Amino acid sequence: MFNPINHQLKLNEKVQTLTVKEAQLIAYFFKHKNQMIKRDDLLTAIWGSDDFFSGRSMDVFISKLRKHFKQDSNISIESTRGVGLTFKIEQ
């Protein structure tokens, strides 16, 4: 369960408080769930720039999100090298 207003993820009874960027990424991913998102599009939408340093920052945030979603086998963030990312939600 994602609460975008309070920047929280809840799985069972465990609540994770997110940073603003983590919450923005999840909201963007959810809006485009199960679709390939070009890396540059994601960077521009969330960071406002697709430069190298923004890209490295995004990689760190994606890594953190993967750890948050690790406990839910229905959700994953998959990378396609040189193309982008897919936020997969299986029903």
Short mmCIF file of C-alpha atoms in Angstrom, two decimals:
data_model
loop_
_atom_site.label_atom_id
_atom_site.label_comp_id
_atom_site.label_asym_id
_atom_site.label_seq_id
_atom_site.Cartn_x
_atom_site.Cartn_y
_atom_site.Cartn_z
CA MET A 1 0.00 0.00 0.00
CA PHE A 2 1.46 3.36 -1.05
CA ASN A 3 0.42 6.60 0.62
CA PRO A 4 1.74 9.42 -1.61
CA ILE A 5 0.60 12.19 0.74
CA ASN A 6 2.51 10.88 3.77
CA HIS A 7 5.32 9.34 1.67
CA GLN A 8 4.80 5.90 3.18
CA LEU A 9 4.83 2.31 2.00
CA LYS A 10 3.00 -0.28 4.06
CA LEU A 11 3.34 -4.04 3.72
CA ASN A 12 1.44 -6.09 6.26
CA GLU A 13 2.01 -4.04 9.42
CA LYS A 14 5.43 -2.66 8.51
CA VAL A 15 5.48 1.02 7.49
CA GLN A 16 8.40 2.56 5.60
CA THR A 17 8.72 6.34 5.44
CA LEU A 18 10.08 7.46 2.08
CA THR A 19 12.01 10.47 0.87
CA VAL A 20 10.28 12.92 -1.46
CA LYS A 21 12.21 11.56 -4.47
CA GLU A 22 11.34 7.95 -3.58
CA ALA A 23 7.66 8.89 -3.37
CA GLN A 24 7.84 10.79 -6.67
CA LEU A 25 9.47 7.80 -8.37
CA ILE A 26 6.84 5.37 -7.07
CA ALA A 27 4.01 7.68 -8.19
CA TYR A 28 5.57 8.01 -11.67
CA PHE A 29 6.22 4.28 -11.89
CA PHE A 30 2.67 3.46 -10.83
CA LYS A 31 1.24 5.84 -13.42
CA HIS A 32 3.26 3.94 -16.05
CA LYS A 33 3.10 0.46 -14.50
CA ASN A 34 3.95 -2.52 -16.68
CA GLN A 35 5.34 -0.19 -19.38
CA MET A 36 8.91 0.40 -20.42
CA ILE A 37 9.95 3.88 -19.28
CA LYS A 38 12.91 5.43 -21.03
CA ARG A 39 15.62 6.38 -18.58
CA ASP A 40 15.86 9.92 -19.96
CA ASP A 41 12.09 10.43 -19.63
CA LEU A 42 12.18 9.34 -16.00
CA LEU A 43 15.15 11.57 -15.21
CA THR A 44 13.55 14.60 -16.85
CA ALA A 45 10.20 14.02 -15.11
CA ILE A 46 11.63 13.60 -11.60
CA TRP A 47 15.00 15.41 -11.61
CA GLY A 48 14.33 17.94 -14.36
CA SER A 49 17.60 16.93 -16.04
CA ASP A 50 19.05 13.85 -17.69
CA ASP A 51 22.71 14.63 -16.97
CA PHE A 52 25.22 12.10 -15.63
CA PHE A 53 24.95 13.19 -11.98
CA SER A 54 21.15 13.04 -11.98
CA GLY A 55 21.40 9.57 -13.51
CA ARG A 56 23.73 8.35 -10.77
CA SER A 57 21.41 9.82 -8.14
CA MET A 58 18.44 8.05 -9.71
CA ASP A 59 20.34 4.75 -9.67
CA VAL A 60 20.76 5.07 -5.90
CA PHE A 61 17.05 5.77 -5.40
CA ILE A 62 16.06 2.85 -7.66
CA SER A 63 18.28 0.58 -5.58
CA LYS A 64 16.55 1.76 -2.38
CA LEU A 65 13.12 1.17 -3.91
CA ARG A 66 14.07 -2.34 -4.96
CA LYS A 67 14.96 -3.07 -1.33
CA HIS A 68 11.59 -1.70 -0.17
CA PHE A 69 9.71 -3.86 -2.70
CA LYS A 70 11.83 -6.97 -2.11
CA GLN A 71 9.30 -8.38 0.37
CA ASP A 72 6.42 -8.16 -2.13
CA SER A 73 6.93 -10.73 -4.89
CA ASN A 74 4.19 -9.10 -7.02
CA ILE A 75 6.20 -5.90 -7.53
CA SER A 76 9.56 -5.46 -9.25
CA ILE A 77 11.61 -2.82 -11.01
CA GLU A 78 13.31 -4.36 -14.03
CA SER A 79 16.10 -2.72 -16.00
CA THR A 80 16.66 -3.14 -19.71
CA ARG A 81 20.23 -2.08 -20.37
CA GLY A 82 20.48 0.94 -22.62
CA VAL A 83 16.70 1.38 -22.80
CA GLY A 84 14.98 1.98 -19.48
CA LEU A 85 13.01 0.57 -16.58
CA THR A 86 9.75 -1.31 -16.13
CA PHE A 87 7.75 -1.17 -12.90
CA LYS A 88 6.03 -4.57 -12.96
CA ILE A 89 2.98 -5.28 -10.89
CA GLU A 90 1.58 -8.78 -11.17
CA GLN A 91 -2.00 -9.33 -10.15
#
